[in-house]
XYZ file of C-alpha atoms in Angstrom:
578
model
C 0.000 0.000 0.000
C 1.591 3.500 -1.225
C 0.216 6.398 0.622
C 1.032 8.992 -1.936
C -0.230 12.151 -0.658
C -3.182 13.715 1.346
C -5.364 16.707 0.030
C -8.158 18.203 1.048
C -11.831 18.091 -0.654
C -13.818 20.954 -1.351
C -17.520 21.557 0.065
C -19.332 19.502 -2.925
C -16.627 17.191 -4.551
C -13.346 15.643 -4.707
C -10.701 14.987 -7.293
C -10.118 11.351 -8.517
C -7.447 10.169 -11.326
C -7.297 7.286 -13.290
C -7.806 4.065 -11.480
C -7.222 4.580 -7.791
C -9.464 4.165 -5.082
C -10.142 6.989 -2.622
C -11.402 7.221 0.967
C -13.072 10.273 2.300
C -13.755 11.688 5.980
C -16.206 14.303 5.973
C -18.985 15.407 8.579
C -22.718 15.765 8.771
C -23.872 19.315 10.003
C -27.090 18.450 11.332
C -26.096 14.661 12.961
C -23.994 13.288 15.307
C -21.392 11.426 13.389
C -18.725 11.054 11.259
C -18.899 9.722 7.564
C -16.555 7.622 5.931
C -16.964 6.488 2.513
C -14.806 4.287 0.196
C -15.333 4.005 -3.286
C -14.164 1.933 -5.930
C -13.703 4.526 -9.503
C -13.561 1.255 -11.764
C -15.469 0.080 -13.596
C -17.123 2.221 -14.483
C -15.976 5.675 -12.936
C -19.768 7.264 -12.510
C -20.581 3.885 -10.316
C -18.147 5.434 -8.105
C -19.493 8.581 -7.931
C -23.551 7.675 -7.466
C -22.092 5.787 -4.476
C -20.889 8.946 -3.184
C -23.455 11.044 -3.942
C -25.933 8.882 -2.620
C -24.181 8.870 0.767
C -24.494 12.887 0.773
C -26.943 13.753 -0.982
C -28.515 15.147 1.891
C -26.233 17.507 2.996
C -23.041 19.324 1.866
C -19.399 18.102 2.198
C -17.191 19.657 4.886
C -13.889 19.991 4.182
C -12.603 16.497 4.450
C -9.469 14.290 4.283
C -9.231 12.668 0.587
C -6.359 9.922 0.812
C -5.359 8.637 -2.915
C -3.351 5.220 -3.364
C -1.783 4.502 -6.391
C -2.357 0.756 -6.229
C -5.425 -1.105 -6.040
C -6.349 -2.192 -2.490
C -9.099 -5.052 -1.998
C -12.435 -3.949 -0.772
C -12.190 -5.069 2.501
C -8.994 -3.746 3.414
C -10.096 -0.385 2.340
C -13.040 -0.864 4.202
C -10.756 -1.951 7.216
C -8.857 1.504 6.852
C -11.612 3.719 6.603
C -12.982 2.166 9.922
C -9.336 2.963 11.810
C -9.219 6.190 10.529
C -12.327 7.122 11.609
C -11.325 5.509 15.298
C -8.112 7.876 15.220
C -10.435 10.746 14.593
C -12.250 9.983 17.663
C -9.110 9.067 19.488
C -7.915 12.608 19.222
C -11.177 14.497 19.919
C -11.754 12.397 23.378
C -7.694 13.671 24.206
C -9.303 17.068 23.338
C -12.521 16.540 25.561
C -13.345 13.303 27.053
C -15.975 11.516 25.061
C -19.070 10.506 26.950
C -20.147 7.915 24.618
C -18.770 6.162 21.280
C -19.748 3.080 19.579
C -20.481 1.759 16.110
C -23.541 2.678 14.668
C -23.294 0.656 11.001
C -20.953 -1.233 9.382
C -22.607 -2.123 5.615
C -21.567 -2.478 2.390
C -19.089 0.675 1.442
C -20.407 2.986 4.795
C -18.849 3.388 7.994
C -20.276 5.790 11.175
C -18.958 6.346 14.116
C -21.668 8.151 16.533
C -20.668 10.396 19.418
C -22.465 12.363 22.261
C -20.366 15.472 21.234
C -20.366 15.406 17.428
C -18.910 19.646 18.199
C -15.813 18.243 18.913
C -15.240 16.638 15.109
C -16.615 19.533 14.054
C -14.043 21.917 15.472
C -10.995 19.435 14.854
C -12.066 19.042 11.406
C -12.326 22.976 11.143
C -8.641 23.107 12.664
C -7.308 20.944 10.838
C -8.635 22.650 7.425
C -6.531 25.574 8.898
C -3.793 24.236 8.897
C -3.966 22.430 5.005
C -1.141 24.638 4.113
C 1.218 22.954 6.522
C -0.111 19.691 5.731
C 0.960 20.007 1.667
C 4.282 22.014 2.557
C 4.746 18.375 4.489
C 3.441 15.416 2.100
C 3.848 17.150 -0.931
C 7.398 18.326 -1.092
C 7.889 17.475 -4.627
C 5.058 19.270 -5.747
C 2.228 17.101 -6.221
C 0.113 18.506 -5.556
C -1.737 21.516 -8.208
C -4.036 23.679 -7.550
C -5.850 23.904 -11.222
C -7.009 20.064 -10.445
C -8.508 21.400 -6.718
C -12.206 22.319 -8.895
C -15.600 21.549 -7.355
C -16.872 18.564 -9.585
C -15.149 15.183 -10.247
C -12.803 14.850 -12.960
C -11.728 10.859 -14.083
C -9.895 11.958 -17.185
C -6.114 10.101 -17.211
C -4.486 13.288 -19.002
C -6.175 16.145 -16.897
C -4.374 14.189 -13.778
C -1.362 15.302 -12.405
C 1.896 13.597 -11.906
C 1.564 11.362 -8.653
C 5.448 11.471 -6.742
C 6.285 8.126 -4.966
C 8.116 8.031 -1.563
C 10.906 6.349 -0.934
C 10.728 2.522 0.720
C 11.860 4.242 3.893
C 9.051 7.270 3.735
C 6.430 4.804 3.559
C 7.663 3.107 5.986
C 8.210 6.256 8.235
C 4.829 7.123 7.580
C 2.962 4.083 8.392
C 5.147 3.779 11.489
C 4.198 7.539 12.700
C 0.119 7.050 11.932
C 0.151 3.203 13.459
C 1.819 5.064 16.632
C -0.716 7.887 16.635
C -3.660 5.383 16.357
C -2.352 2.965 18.827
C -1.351 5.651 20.502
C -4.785 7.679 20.607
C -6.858 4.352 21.560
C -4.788 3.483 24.806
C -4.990 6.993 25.659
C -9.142 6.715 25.061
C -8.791 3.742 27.540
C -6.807 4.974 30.673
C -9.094 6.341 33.678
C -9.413 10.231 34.027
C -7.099 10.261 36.816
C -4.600 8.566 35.137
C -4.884 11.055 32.595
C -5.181 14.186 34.258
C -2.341 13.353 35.662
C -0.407 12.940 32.329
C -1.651 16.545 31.653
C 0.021 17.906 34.399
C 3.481 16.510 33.967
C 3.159 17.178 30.671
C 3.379 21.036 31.239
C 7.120 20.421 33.124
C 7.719 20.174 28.550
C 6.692 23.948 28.502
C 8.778 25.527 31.727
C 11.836 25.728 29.292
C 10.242 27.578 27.070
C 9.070 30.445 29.510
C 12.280 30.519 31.346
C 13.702 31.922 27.866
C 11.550 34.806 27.656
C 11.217 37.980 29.414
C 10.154 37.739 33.237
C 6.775 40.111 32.202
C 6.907 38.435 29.025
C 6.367 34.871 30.196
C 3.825 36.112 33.124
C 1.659 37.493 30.392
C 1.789 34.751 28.165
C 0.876 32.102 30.862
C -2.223 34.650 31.947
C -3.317 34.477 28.610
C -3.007 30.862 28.305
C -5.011 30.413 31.127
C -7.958 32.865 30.616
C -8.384 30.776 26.916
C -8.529 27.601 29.615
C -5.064 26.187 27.513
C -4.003 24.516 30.657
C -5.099 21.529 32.121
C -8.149 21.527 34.082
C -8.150 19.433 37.520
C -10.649 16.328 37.614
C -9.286 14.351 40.175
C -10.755 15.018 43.976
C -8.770 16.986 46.542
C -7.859 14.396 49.935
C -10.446 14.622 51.998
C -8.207 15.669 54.794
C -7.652 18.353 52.811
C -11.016 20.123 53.127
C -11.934 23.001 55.454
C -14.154 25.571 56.440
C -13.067 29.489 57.095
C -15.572 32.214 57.203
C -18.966 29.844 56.269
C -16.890 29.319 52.965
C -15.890 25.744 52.082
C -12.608 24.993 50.804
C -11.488 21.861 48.932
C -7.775 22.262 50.348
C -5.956 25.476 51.389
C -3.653 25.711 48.659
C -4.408 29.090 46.383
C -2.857 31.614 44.333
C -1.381 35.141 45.659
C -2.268 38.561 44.252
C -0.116 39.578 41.661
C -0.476 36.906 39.078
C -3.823 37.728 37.429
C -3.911 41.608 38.316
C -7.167 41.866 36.117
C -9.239 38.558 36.611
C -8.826 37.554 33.279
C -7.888 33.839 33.845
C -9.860 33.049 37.284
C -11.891 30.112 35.610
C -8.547 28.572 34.412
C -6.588 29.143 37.294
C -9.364 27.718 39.448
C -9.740 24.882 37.247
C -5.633 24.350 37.911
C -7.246 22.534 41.277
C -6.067 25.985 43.893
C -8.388 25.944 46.477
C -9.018 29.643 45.940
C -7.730 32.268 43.746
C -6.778 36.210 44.439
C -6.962 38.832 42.234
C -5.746 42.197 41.684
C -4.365 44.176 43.334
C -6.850 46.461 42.010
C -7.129 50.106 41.337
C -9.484 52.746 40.745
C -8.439 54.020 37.763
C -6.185 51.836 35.509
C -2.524 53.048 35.956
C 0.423 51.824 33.939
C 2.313 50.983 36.909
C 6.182 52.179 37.057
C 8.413 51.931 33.743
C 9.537 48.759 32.714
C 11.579 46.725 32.899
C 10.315 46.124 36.128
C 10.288 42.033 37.017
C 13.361 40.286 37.526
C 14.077 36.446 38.228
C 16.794 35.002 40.388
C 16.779 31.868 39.257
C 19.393 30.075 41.208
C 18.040 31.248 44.578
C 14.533 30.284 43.679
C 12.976 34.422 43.882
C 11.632 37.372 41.846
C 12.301 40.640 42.609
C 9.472 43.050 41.310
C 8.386 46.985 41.298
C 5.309 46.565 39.262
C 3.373 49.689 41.356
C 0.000 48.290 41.035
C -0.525 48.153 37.382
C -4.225 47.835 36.790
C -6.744 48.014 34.039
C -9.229 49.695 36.729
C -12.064 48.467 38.664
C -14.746 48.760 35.934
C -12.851 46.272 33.862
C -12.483 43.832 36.455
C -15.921 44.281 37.653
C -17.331 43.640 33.946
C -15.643 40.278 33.928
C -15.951 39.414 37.538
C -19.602 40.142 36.851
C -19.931 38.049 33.621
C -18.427 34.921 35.780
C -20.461 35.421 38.552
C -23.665 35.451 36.173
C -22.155 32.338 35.159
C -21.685 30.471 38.270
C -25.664 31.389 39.163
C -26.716 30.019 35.517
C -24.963 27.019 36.485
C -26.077 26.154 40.012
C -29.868 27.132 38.574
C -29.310 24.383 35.966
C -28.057 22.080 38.203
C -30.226 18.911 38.911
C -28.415 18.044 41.896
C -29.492 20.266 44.784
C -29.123 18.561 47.133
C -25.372 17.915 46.701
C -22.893 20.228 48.785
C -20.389 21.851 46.945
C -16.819 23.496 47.769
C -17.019 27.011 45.818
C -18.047 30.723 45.492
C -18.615 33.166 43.692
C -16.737 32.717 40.837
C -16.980 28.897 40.504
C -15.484 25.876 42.311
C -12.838 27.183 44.168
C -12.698 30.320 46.455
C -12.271 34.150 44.722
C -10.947 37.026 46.738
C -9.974 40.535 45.994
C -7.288 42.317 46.270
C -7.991 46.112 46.691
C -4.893 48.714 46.075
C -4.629 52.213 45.818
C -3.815 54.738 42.827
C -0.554 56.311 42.591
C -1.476 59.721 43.023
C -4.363 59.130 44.900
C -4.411 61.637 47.999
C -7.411 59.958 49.686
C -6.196 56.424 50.112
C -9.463 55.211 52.478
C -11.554 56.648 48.960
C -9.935 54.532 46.951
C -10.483 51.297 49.200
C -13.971 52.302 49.889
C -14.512 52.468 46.056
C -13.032 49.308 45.712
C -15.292 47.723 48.043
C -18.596 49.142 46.847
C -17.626 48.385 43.027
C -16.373 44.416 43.517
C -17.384 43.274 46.651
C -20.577 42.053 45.974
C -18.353 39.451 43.481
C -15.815 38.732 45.804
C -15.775 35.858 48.700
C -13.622 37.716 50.646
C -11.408 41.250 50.201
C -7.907 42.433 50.945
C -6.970 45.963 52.112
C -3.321 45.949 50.547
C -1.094 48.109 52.373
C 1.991 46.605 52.427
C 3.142 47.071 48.384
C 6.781 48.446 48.537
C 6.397 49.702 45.456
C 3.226 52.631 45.816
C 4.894 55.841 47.510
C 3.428 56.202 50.970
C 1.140 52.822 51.262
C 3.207 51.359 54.051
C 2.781 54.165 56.001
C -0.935 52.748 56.645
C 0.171 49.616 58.573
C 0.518 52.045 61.405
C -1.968 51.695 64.128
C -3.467 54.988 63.552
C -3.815 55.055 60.175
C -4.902 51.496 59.997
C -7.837 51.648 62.890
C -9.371 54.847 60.822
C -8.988 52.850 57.479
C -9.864 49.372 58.497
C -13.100 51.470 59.935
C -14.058 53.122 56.711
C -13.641 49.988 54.702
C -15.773 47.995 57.214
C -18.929 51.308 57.345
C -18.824 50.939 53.312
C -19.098 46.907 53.095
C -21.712 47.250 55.839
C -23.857 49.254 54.459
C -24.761 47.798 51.512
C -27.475 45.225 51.353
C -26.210 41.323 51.563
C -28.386 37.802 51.189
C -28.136 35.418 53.773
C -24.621 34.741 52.856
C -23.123 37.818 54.385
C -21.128 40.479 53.348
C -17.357 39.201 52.434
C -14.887 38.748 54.851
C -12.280 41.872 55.016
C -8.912 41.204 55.549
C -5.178 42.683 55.926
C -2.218 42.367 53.778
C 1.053 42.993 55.538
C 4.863 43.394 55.001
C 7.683 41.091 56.331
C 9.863 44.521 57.003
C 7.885 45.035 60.120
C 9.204 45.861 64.313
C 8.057 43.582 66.753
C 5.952 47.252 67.973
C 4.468 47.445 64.640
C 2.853 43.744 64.769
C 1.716 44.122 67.868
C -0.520 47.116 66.955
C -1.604 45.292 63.928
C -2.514 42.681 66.411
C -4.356 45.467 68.377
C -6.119 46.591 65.964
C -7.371 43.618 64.148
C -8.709 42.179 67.355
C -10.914 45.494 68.253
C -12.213 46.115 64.802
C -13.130 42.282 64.306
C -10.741 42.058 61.524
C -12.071 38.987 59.613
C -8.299 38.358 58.516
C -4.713 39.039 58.067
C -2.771 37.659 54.889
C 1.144 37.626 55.940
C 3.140 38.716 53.967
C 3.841 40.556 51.188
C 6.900 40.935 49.364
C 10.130 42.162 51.257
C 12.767 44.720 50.555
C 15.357 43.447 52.459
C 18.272 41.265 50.927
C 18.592 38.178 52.935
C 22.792 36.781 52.604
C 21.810 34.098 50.148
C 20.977 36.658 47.482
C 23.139 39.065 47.774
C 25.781 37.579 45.653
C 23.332 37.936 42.967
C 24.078 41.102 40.523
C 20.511 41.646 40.334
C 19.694 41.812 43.905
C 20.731 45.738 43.861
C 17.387 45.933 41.903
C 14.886 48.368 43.643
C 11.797 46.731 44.825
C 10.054 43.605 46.640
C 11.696 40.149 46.865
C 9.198 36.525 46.496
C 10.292 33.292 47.043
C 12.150 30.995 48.431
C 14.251 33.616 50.540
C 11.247 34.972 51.879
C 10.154 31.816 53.611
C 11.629 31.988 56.746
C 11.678 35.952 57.443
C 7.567 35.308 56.792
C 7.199 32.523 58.879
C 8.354 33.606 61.561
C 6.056 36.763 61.273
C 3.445 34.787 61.171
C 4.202 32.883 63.802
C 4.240 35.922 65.854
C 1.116 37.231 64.925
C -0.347 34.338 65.684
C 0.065 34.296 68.933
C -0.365 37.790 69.404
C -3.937 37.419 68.095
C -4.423 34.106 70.079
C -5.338 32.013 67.223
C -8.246 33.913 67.131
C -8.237 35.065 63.515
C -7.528 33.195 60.070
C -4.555 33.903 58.743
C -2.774 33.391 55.182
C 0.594 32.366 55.405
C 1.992 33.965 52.115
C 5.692 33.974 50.819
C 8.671 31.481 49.833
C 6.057 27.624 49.421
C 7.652 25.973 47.563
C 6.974 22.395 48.308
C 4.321 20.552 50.566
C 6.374 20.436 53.535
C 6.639 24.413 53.217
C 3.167 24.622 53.499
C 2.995 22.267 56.503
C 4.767 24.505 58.206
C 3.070 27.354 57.613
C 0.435 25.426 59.059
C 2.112 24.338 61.994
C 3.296 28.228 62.210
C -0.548 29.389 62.425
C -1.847 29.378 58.887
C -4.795 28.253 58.025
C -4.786 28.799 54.593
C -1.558 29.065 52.311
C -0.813 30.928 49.117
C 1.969 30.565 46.386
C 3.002 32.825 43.440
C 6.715 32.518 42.912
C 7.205 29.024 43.243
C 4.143 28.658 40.582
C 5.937 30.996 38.235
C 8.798 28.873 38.049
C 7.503 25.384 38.746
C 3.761 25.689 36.377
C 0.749 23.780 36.982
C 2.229 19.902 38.005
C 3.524 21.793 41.300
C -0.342 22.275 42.498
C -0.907 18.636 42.747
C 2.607 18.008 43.877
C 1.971 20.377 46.850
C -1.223 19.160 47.571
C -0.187 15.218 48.065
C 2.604 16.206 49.778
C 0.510 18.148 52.285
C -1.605 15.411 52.904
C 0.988 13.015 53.893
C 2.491 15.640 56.383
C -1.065 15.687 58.133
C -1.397 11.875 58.157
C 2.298 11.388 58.735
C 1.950 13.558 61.727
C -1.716 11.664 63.011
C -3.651 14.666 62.336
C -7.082 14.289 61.042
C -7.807 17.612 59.385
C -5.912 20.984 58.254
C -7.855 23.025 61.538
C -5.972 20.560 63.832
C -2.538 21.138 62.394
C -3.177 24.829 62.931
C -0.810 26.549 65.130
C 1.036 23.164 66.558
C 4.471 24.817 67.024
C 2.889 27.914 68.592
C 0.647 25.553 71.253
């Protein structure tokens, strides 16, 4: 069997020359299948083509595969290849989106279907891979073969209108039967596997990728991977979180206390993908009032041997109204969804925003002289989309906003911010939880009246901590550690932790807080457990390591809590401050 070349057919006909038998792919609009004819042009040719036509004449060819062969195959071996081909097709689409169904529906005479509960999905890979015909001749036809005077809508049979067929070499067919037996096999062990099994594949898959974005630009890569995940590009988490896992923090239920800093998706553009990543929640922002550019570039700098980024973004922001108009379309989204639902009775982790937890990060403009306005508008713009908020006031990188961790100028903020979430009008779930975002760079006087503070006002939270602008020894030696502006990652881990092990006990273990800066690993998230955290976010560590670190943090978490004989994440809470 030669496999000389592969075009593609036009909406109502094909091209066939001389003697050869033909196979075609195409796709019924209106049903859900996919079509695969054979047909034998001799004798005579129009037999041939009354077979085809009688197989569509109710509806149009799609653009379909046409694969010519210059020697005669036997019926049933043609019939045989038409049937695998068709199996590849819907080997690929279940990789694309698991198939809920797929089974034979005929097998007669020169007609083969293959029916599918999501006949979309050979609809759009069909469509793709029309787009893509160019690449497919610069590939298989490399001698030429293929002209573009015999691409006409009708059928033409006549032996000197044909072009000149090229022939591979022994090894080229052999290459190529290799490469689509590998692909097939390939495809239908895949379409056998459990969804764990494959989810998981997903995942370690992206490791492949990390290369790639290490070569770019720091801002570069971060926008790229935002973009990649607000078109959902990255794998989406189906496998359950441990059940050990699981908690419950201000009447909001979490599926594990894993989630995603402020700073990565500034303008919720990718909070459905990043959720979908399997974080337990997701922050946005820090947003602003009115969008600001942020300070010149470049402005985001990786350390990569010591594991940290140093940044002095300044609160770049498209603006509130932006983020509200796609906060809001989400949220309309998630209530669509839980209307349609046909399960009610079944209790599920989420928010707002979808399964996993959304906060909001609230900054301040630049040149803003009434910082407390800004908040406030930040609070009666997004709030009533967010499942919790945080007052940031510990940026290094705004003029001035540090200056608010003081206890003064906290207590009358923290006040203002609490009077504008209050008085708007809430359901029975509440108005969101308000919480604190501190620096690492902080006195042992200064954390205590945070402390003092956030237990009079009821603070609902304290996040700890943001970036630092200290140089710990480790990093010094780097050249680019004279950069001006905050440090992440793994140097920040212990200066952090041990903040937030002394806020802890100055608030008693009376309110949540979010250990924040330099996780890296499951283990570093036990122990900002054991430090007083009771939930945990990462940013850095995800910049560098990409989506198979989530589940890698996540199992390794698990087997600190069972490894240590504790039965939940609430028990493990505090245990070195006890």
């Amino acid at each position: 069997m030669n496999l000389v070349y592969i075009h593609w057919a036009y909406r109502n006909g094909v091209v066939l020359h001389g003697e050869e038998r033909i196979l075609i792919l195409f796709h019924k609009p209106k049903a859900k299948h996919i079509s695969a004819f054979c047909a034998k042009p001799q004798p005579p040719i129009t037999t041939a083509l009354s077979t085809i036509r009688a197989g569509t004449s109710a509806f149009r060819l799609q653009p379909a595969l046409l694969f010519k062969f210059h020697k005669p195959i036997p019926t049933h071996c043609l019939l045989l290849l038409s049937f695998t081909f068709v199996l590849s097709f819907s080997c690929v689409a279940a990789v694309l989106s698991p198939l809920k169904c797929c089974s034979v529906d005929s097998f007669c005479g020169c007609c083969v279907e293959v029916t599918c509960a999501c006949s979309e999905n050979y609809c759009e890979l069909i469509m793709a891979a029309w787009s893509s015909r160019k690449l497919l001749r610069d590939v298989f036809l490399k001698r030429g073969v293929l002209n573009r005077s015999s691409s006409v809508r009708g059928f033409s049979s006549a032996p000197e209108n044909a072009p000149k067929i090229g022939y591979y070499s022994k090894k080229g067919r052999l290459l190529t039967g290799a490469t689509l037996g590998l692909v097939i096999a390939g495809g239908a062990y895949v379409s056998t596997v459990d969804e764990a099994t494959f989810c998981g594949w997903l995942f370690s898959a992206t490791k492949l990728v990390n290369p790639f974005f290490a070569l770019m630009d720091a801002e570069v890569a971060h926008k790229l991977a935002v973009s990649a995940a607000a078109r959902c590009w990255l794998p989406r988490e189906k496998r359950p979180d441990p059940s050990i896992l699981g908690l419950e923090v201000w009447g909001r239920k979490f599926s594990n206390p894993v989630g995603l800093a402020a700073g990565f998706d500034k303008n919720a553009e990718a909070v459905d993908g990043l959720l979908g990543l399997g974080f337990g929640f997701v922050e946005v922002g820090s947003v602003t009032p009115v969008p600001q550019d942020g300070n010149p570039k470049p402005r985001m700098f990786r350390l990569r041997d010591e594991g940290a980024v140093i940044n002095r973004c300044g609160f770049n922001s498209e603006g509130i109204v932006a983020v509200a108009k796609r906060l809001g379309a989400q949220h309309g989204k998630r209530k669509l969804d839980e209307t349609s639902s046909t399960s009610n009775n079944e209790v599920k982790n989420g928010g707002k925003a979808g399964p996993g937890i959304l906060g909001v990060n609230l900054g301040k403009n630049k040149t803003s002289e009434d910082a407390a306005a800004d908040y406030v508008q930040g609070v009666h713009t997004l709030s009533q989309f967010a499942d919790y908020l945080v007052i940031n006031v510990s940026s290094p990188n705004t003029p001035g906003l540090r200056m608010l961790q003081g206890r003064k100028q906290l207590k009358d903020l923290v006040k203002k911010v609490q009077a504008a979430r209050d008085e708007m009008q809430w359901g029975e779930e509440g108005p969101p939880p308000l919480l604190v975002k501190i620096a690492p760079d902080l006195s042992k006087e200064d954390l205590e009246d945070i402390a003092a503070v956030a237990l009079a006002l009821h603070l609902d939270g304290l996040i700890i901590s943001n970036t630092t602008i200290s140089r710990p020894d480790n990093v010094n030696t780097n050249p680019l550690a004279t950069e001006t502006g905050g440090l992440s990652g793994k140097p920040l881990f212990n200066l952090s932790t041990n903040i937030l092990k002394e806020m802890y006990t100055l608030t008693r273990g009376k309110i949540p807080l979010i250990g924040c800066g330099g996780i890296s690993s499951g283990e570093d998230a036990y122990t900002k457990i054991r430090s007083g955290a009771t939930l945990v976010q990462l940013y850095t560590a995800f910049a560098y390591g990409g989506p198979a670190l989530i589940p890698q943090i996540k199992a390794e978490l698990a087997e600190c809590l069972e490894r240590d004989g504790f039965k939940s994440i609430l028990d493990a809470v505090g245990a070195d401050c006890r």
